[in-house]
CSV table of C-alpha atoms in Angstrom, one decimal:
chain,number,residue,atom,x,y,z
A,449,UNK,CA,181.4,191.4,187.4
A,450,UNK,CA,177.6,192.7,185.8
A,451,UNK,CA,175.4,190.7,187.1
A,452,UNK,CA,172.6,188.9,185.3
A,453,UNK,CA,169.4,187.6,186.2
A,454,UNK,CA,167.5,185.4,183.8
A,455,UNK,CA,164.0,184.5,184.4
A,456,UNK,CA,162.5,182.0,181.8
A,457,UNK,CA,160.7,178.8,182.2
A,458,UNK,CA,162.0,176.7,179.2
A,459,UNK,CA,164.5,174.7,180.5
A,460,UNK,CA,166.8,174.6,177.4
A,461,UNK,CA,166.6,178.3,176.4
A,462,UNK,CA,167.6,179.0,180.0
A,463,UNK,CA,170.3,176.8,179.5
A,464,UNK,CA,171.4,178.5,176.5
A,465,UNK,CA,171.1,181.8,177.0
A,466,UNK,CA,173.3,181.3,180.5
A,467,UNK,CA,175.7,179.7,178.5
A,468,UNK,CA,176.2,182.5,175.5
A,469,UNK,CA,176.0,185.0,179.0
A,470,UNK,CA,178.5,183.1,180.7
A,471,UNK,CA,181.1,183.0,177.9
A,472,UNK,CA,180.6,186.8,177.6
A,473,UNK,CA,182.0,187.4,180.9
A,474,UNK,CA,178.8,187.9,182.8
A,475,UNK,CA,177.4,186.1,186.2
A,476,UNK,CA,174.0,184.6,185.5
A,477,UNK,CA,171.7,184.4,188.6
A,478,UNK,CA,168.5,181.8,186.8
A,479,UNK,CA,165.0,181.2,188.2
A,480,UNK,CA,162.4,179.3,186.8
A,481,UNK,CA,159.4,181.3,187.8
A,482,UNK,CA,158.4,184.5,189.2
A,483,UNK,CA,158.5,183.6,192.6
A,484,UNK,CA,162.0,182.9,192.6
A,485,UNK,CA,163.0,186.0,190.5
A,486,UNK,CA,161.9,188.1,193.6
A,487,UNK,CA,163.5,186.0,196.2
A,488,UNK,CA,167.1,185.9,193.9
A,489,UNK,CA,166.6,190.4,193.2
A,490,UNK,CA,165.5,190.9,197.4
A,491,UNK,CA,168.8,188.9,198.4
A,492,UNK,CA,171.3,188.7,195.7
A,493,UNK,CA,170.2,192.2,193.5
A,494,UNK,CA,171.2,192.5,189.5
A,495,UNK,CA,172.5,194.8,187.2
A,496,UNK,CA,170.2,193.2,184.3
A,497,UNK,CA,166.9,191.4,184.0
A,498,UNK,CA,166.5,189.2,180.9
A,499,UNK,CA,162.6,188.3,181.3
A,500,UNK,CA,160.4,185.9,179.4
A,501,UNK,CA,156.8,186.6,179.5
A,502,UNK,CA,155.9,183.3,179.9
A,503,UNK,CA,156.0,181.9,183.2
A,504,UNK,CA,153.8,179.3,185.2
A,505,UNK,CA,153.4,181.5,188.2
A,506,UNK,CA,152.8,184.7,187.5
A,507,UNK,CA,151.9,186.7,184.7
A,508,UNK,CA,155.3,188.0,183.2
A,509,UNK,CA,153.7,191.5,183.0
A,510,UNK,CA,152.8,191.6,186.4
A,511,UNK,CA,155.9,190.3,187.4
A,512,UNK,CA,157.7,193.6,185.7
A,513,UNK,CA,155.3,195.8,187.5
A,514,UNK,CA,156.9,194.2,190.5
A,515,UNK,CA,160.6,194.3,190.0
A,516,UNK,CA,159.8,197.8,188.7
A,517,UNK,CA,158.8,198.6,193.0
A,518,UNK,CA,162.6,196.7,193.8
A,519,UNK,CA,165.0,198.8,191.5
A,520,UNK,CA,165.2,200.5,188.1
A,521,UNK,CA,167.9,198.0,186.3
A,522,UNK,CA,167.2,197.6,182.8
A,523,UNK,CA,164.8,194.2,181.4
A,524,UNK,CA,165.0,193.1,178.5
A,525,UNK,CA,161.4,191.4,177.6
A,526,UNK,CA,161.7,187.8,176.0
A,527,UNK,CA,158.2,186.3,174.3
A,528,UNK,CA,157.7,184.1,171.2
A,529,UNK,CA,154.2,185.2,171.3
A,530,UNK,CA,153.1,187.8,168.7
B,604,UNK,CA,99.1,172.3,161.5
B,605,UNK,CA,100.7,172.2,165.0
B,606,UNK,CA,101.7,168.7,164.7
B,607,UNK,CA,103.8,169.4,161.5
B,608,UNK,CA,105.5,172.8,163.2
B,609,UNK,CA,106.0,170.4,166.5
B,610,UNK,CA,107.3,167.6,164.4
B,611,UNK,CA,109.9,169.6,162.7
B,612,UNK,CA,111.0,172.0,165.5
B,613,UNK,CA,111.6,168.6,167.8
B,614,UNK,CA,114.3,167.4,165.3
B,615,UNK,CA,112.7,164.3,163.4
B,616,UNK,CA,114.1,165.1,160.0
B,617,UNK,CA,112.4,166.5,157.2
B,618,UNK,CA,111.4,163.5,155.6
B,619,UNK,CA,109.7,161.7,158.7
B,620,UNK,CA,107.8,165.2,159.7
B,621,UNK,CA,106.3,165.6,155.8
B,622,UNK,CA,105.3,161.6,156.1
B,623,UNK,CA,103.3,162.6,158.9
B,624,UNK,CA,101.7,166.0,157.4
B,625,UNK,CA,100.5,163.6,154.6
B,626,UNK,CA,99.0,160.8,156.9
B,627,UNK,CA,97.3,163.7,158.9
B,628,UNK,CA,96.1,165.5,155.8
B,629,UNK,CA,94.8,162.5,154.2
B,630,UNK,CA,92.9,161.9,157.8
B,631,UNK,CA,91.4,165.0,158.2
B,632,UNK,CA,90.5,165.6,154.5
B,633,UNK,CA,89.2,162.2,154.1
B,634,UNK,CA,91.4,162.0,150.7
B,635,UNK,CA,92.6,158.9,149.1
B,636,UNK,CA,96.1,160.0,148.6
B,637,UNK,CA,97.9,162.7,149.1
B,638,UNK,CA,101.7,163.2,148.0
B,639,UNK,CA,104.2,166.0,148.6
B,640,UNK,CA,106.9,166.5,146.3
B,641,UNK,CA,109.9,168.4,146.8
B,642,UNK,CA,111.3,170.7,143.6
B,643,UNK,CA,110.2,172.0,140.3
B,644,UNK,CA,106.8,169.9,139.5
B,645,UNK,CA,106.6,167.3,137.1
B,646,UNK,CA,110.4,166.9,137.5
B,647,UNK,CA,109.8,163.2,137.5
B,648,UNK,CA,110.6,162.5,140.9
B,649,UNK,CA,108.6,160.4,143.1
B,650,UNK,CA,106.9,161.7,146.1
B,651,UNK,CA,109.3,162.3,149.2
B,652,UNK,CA,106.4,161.6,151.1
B,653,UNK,CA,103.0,160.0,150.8
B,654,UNK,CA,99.7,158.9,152.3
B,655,UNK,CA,96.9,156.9,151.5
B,656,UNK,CA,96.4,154.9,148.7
B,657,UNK,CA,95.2,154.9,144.7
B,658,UNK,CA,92.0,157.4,144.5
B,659,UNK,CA,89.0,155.9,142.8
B,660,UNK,CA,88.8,156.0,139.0
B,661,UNK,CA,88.1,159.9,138.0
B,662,UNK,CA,88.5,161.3,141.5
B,663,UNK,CA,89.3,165.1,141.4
B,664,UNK,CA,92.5,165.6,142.7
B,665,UNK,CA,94.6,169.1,143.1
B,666,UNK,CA,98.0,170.2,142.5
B,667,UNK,CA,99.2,172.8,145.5
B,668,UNK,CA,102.3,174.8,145.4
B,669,UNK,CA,104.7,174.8,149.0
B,670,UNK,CA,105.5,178.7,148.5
B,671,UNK,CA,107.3,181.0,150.9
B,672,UNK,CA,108.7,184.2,150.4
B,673,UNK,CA,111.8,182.7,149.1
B,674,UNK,CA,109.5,181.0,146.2
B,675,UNK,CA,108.3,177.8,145.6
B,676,UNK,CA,109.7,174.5,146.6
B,677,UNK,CA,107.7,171.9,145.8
B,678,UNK,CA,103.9,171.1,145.7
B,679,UNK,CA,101.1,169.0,147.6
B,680,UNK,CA,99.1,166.2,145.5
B,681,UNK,CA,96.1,165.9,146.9
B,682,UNK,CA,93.3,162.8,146.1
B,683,UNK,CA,89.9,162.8,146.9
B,684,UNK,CA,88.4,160.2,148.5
B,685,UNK,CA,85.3,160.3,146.8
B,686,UNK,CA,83.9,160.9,143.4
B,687,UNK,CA,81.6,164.0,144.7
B,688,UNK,CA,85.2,166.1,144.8
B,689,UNK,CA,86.5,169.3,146.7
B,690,UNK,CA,83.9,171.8,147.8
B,691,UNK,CA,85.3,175.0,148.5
B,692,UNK,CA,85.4,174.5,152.4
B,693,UNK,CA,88.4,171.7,151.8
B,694,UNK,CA,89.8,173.4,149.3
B,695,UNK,CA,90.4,176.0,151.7
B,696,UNK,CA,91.6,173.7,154.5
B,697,UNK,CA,94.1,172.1,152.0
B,698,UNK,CA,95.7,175.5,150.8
B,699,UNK,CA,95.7,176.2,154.3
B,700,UNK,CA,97.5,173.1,155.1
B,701,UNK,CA,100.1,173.5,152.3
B,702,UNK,CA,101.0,177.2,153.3
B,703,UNK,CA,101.9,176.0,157.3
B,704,UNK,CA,103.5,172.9,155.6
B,705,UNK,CA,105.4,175.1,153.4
B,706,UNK,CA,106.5,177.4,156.2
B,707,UNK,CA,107.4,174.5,158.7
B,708,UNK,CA,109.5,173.1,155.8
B,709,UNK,CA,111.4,176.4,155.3
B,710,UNK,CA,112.0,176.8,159.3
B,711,UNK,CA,113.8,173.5,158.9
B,712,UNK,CA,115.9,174.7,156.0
B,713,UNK,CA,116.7,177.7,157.6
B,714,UNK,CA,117.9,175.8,160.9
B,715,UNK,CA,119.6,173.8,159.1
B,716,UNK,CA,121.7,176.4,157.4
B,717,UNK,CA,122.3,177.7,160.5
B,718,UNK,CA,123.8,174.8,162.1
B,719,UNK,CA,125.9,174.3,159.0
B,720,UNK,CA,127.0,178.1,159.4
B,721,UNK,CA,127.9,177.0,162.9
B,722,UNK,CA,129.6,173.8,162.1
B,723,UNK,CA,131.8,176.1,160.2
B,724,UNK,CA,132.5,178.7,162.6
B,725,UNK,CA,133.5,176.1,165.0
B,726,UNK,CA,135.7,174.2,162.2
B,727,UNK,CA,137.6,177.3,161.4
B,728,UNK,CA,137.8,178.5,165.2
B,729,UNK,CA,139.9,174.9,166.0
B,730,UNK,CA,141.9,175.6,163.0
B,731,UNK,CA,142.7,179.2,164.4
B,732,UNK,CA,142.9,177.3,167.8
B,733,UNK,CA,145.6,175.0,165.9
B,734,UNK,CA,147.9,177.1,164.2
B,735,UNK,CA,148.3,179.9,167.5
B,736,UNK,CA,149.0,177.0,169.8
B,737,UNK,CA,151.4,175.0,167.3
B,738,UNK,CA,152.8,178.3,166.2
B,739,UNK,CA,153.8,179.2,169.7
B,740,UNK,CA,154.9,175.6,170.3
B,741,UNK,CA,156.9,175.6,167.1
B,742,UNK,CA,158.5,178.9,168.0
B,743,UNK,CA,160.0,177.8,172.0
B,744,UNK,CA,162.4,175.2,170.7
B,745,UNK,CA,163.1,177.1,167.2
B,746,UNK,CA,163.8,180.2,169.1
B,747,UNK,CA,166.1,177.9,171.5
B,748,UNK,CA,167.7,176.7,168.3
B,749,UNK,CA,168.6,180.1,167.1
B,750,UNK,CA,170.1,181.2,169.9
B,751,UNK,CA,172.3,178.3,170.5
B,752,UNK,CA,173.4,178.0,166.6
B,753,UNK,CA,173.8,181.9,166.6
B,754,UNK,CA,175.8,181.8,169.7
B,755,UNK,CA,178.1,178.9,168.1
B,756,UNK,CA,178.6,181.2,165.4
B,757,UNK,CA,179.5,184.3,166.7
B,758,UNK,CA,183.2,185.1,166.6
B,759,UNK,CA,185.2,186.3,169.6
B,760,UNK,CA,183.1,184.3,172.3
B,761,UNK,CA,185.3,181.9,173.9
B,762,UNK,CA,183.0,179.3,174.9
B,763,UNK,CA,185.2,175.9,176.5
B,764,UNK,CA,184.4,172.4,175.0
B,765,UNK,CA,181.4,172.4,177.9
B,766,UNK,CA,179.4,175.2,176.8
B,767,UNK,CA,180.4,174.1,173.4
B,768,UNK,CA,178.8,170.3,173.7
B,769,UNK,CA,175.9,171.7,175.9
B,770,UNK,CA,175.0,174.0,173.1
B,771,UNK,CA,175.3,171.5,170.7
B,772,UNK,CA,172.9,168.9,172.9
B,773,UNK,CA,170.2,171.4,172.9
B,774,UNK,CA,170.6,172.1,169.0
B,775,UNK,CA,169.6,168.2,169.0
B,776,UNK,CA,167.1,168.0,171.5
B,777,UNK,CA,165.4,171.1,170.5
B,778,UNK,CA,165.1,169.3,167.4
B,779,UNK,CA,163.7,166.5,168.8
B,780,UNK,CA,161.1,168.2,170.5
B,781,UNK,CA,160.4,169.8,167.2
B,782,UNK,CA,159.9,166.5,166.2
B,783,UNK,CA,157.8,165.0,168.3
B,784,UNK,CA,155.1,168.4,168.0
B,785,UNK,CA,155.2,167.4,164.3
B,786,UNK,CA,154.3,163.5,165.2
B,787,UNK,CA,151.7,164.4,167.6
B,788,UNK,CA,150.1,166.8,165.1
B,789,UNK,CA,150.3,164.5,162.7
B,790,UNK,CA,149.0,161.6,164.9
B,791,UNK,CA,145.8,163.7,165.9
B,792,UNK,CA,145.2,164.3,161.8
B,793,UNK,CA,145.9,160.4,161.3
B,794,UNK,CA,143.5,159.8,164.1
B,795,UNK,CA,140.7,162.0,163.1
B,796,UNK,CA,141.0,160.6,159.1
B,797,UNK,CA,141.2,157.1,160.9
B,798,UNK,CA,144.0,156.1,159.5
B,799,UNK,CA,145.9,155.6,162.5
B,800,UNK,CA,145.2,152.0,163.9
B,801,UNK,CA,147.4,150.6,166.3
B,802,UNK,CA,149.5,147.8,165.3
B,803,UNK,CA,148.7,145.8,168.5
B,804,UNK,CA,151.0,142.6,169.5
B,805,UNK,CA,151.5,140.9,173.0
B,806,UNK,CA,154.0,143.8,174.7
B,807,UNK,CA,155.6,143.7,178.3
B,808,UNK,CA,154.7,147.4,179.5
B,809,UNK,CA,157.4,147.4,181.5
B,810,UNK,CA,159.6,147.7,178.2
B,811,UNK,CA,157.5,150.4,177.1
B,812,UNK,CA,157.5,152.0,180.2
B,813,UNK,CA,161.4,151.5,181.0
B,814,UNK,CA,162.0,153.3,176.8
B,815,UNK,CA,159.8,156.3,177.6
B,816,UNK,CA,160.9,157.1,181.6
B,817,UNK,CA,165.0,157.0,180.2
B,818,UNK,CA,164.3,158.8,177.4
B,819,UNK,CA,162.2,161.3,179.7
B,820,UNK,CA,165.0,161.5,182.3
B,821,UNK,CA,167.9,162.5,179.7
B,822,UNK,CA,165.8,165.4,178.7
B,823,UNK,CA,164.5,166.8,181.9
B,824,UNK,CA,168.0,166.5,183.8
B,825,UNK,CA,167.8,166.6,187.0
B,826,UNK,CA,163.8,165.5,187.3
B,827,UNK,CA,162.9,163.0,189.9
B,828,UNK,CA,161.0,160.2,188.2
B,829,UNK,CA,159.9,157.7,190.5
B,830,UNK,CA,158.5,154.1,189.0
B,831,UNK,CA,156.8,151.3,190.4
B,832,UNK,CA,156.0,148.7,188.7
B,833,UNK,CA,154.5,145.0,189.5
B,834,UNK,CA,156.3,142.2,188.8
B,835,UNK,CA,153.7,139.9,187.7
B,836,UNK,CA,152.4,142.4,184.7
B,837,UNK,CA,150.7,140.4,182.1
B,838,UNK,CA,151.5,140.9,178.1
B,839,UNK,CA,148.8,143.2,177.1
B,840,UNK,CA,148.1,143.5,173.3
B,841,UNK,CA,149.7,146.8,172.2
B,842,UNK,CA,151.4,149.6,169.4
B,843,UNK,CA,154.9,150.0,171.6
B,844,UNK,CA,155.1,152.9,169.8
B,845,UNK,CA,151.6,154.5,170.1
B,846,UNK,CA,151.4,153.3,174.2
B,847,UNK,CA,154.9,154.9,174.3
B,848,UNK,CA,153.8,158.4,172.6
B,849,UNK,CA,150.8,158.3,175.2
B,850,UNK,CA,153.4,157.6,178.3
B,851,UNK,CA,156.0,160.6,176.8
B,852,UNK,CA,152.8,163.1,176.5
B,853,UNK,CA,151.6,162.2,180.0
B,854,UNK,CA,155.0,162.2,181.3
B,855,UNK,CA,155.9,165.1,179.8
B,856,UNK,CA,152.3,167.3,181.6
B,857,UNK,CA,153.1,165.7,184.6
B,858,UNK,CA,156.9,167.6,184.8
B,859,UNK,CA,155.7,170.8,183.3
B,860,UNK,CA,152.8,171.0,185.5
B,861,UNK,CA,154.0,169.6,188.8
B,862,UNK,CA,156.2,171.9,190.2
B,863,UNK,CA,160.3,172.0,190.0
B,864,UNK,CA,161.9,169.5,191.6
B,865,UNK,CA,158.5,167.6,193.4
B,866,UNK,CA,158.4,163.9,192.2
B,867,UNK,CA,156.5,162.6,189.3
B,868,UNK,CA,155.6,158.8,190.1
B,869,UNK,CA,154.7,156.6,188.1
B,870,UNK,CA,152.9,153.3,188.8
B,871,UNK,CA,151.7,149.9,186.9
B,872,UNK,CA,149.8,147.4,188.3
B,873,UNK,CA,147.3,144.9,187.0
B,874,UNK,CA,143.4,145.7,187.3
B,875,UNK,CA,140.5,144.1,185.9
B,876,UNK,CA,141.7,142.0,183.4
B,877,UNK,CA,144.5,144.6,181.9
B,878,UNK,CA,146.8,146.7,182.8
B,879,UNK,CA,146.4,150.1,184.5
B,880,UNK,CA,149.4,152.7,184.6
B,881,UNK,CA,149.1,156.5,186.3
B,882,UNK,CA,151.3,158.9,186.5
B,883,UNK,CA,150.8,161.8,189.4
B,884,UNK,CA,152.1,164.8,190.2
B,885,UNK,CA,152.8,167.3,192.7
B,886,UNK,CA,151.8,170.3,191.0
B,887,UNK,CA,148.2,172.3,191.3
B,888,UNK,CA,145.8,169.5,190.1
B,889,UNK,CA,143.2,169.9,187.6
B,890,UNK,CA,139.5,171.3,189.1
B,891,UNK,CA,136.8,168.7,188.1
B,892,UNK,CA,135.2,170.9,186.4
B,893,UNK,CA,138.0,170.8,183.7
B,894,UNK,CA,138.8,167.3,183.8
B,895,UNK,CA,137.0,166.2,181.0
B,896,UNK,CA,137.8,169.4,178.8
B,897,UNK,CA,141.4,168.9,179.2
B,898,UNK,CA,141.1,165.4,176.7
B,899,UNK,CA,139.8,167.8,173.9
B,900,UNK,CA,141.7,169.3,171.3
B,901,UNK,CA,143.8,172.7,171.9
B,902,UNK,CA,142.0,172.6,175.4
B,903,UNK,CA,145.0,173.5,177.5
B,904,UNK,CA,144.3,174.1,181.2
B,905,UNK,CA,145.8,177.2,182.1
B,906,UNK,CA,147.7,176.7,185.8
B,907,UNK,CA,148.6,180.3,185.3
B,908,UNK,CA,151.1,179.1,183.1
B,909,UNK,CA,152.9,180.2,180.2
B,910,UNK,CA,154.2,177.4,178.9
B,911,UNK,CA,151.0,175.5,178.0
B,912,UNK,CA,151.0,173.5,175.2
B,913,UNK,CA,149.6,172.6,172.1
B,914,UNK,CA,146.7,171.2,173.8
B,915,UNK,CA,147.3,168.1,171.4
B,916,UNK,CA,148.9,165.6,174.3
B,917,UNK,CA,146.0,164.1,175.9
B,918,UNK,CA,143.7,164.7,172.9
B,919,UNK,CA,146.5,162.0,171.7
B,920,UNK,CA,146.6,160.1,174.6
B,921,UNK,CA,143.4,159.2,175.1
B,922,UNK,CA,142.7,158.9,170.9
B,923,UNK,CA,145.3,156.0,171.2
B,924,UNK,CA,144.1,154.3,174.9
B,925,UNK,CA,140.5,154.3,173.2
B,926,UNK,CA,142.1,153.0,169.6
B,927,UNK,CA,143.3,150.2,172.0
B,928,UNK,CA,140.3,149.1,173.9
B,929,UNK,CA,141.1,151.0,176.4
B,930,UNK,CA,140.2,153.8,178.9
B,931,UNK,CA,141.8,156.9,180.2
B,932,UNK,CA,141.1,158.8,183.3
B,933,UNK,CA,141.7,161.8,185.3
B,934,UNK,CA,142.1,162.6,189.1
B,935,UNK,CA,143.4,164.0,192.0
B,936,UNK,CA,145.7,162.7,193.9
B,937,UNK,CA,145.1,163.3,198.4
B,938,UNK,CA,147.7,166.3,198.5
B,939,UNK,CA,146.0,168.0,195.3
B,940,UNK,CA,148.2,166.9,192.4
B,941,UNK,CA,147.1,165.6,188.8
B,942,UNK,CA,146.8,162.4,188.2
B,943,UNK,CA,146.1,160.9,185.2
B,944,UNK,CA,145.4,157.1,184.4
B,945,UNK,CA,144.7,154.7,181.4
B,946,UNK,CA,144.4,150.8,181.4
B,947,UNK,CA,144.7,148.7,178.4
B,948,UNK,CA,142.5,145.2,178.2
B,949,UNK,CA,144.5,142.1,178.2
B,950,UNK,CA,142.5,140.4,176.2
B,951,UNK,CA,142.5,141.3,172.2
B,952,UNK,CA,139.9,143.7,171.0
């Protein structure tokens, strides 16, 4: 099954984009923050990263720069910022 | 000459500062009067300042114009104090006078078109400040919104009746949130027109306190909000609704700043003839240098976070608390959280 990790901070968009993933047919890993994004790609890995820019740890561009170093799986950038 | 420029550099108006150019002209001249009128002459209006008193009958006296580059403004009356009139030393001295006067009078002008050119940088820098903070904060749950309703929508996704109701609560309690931006921003507008006055009546803050932690707890899921409260809390004179607004935006810092799954706690106890509430968290604390800043307007402290806000919650927060009587305070608590605090009087304001 594709694996997919979603990184965002807002509680209820995390909530629903796992749902609309899950009904698709695809395993959602979820982290809150940077810190855990790294901890869930080092142990568990994913196909997909679905990134918000947004996050209270670590700047989400930074934290791209650093998943970039783990693998080359595609990310697709969330922000509502212009 | 340099008491005039001193006078109106240190800030005492330009009325006060001319009062005193026409008490120390009238001195040093040894005039009778001496008057200084602001605008085209013989307008008809009365001196903005004067010295001195009525001249003797047929005393000379002299009209001088206040010219700068940018024209004339205005002109000097001068009165002399005797019958023998101006020789040309005084004359001299008086035009003399009338030029610094006239160029002191234009330094104020021009300061004080500068601070009104500043005023009105700084008003439309907080609007700019207001629409990218409420746009971005208008955008989170709208965005959430969208991509529930669009989901719902979309044909050939077999959510079950789970997903289905869980979509459908955050449709709602995006809205909500929506909602409550809206109320805040509207608050602060109220606040600042001050229109906004608390509709006070003897409350239990217990029941205020027990509304905003249950309705806290159904939208955070899973947050640990711990409550203390003591038992022998006296009524305190309060808007349930505005205290309750105050308790949701402090509530709501404290779990978006602390980190996941620490405690928030929440304590009331009675102090100094009120009531005192604080709410802490475990999160990275706000550096002293910031605690005052953070009660301002779109100041949002940025704990390398993202998800700041509007900057509007304690701008609210401590608008009402004060509205009330009231103080509002910020801290640290001994493993480095944020706390923040506000007591209410008991007695009526």
């Amino acid at each position: 099954m594709t694996r997919i990790l979603l990184v965002e901070d807002d509680r209820q968009m995390a909530r629903t984009l796992g749902t609309s993933l899950q009904a698709r047919g695809y395993q959602v890993l979820s982290s809150l923050d940077g810190a855990g994004a790294i901890g869930v790609l080092v142990t568990d890995g994913a196909d997909l990263i679905v990134l918000d820019l947004g996050l209270p740890d670590i700047d989400g561009l930074d934290l791209l720069e650093r998943i970039r170093t783990l693998g080359s799986q595609p990310v697709i950038v969330l922000t509502v910022r212009e | 000459l340099y008491r005039i420029a001193a006078s109106l550099l240190g800030g005492v108006g330009l009325p006060v500062a001319l009062e005193r150019f026409a008490a120390d002209l009238t001195e040093q001249l040894g005039l009778a009067r001496c008057e200084v009128y602001v605008g085209d002459a013989g307008n008809g209006l009365p001196p903005i300042a004067a010295a001195g008193r009525e001249g003797p009958v047929g005393a000379e006296s002299i009209d001088l114009p206040l010219t700068t580059e940018r024209g004339e403004f205005g002109s000097v009356r001068i009165v002399s104090g005797s019958l023998s009139g101006f020789d040309e030393h005084r004359r001299r001295m008086a035009r003399a006078f009338a030029n610094q006067a006239a160029l002191a009078v234009e330094m104020a002008t021009l300061a004080d078109d500068w601070r009104r050119a500043q005023a009105e940088a700084e008003t439309s820098r907080a609007r700019a400040a207001l629409f990218s903070s409420v746009t971005h904060d208008l955008r989170t749950p709208l965005s959430t919104i969208r991509a529930a309703a669009t989901s719902l929508l979309e044909r050939g996704v077999a959510f079950d009746e789970d997903q289905r109701q869980g979509l459908l609560e955050t449709i709602t309690e995006e809205s909500d949130r929506l909602n409550r931006l809206l109320t805040n921003v509207l608050s602060l507008s109220r606040f600042r027109a001050g229109t906004l006055t608390p509709r006070k009546s003897p409350t239990a803050m217990e029941d205020v306190i027990g509304v905003s932690v249950t309705s806290m707890r159904r939208r955070w899921e899973g947050t640990n909000i711990r409550v203390w409260v003591n038992e022998d809390l006296p009524l305190v004179p309060m808007d349930p609704i505005q205290i309750d607004q105050v308790l949701t935006n402090l509530l709501e810092n404290a779990l978006k700043f602390g980190r996941n799954g620490d405690p928030v706690e929440l304590r009331a106890s009675n102090e100094e003839g009120g009531v005192c509430v604080s709410i802490s968290d475990c999160g990275p604390g706000i550096p002293p240098s910031e605690r005052e800043k953070v009660f301002e307007e779109f100041f949002c402290h940025d704990a390398g976070s993202g998800s700041a806000g509007a900057g509007l919650g304690l701008a609210i927060a401590r608008a009402v608390v004060v509205a009330h009587g009231g103080s509002i305070w910020i801290d640290e608590t001994p493993t480095g959280g944020a706390i923040v605090g506000f007591r209410l009087p008991q007695a009526a304001q």
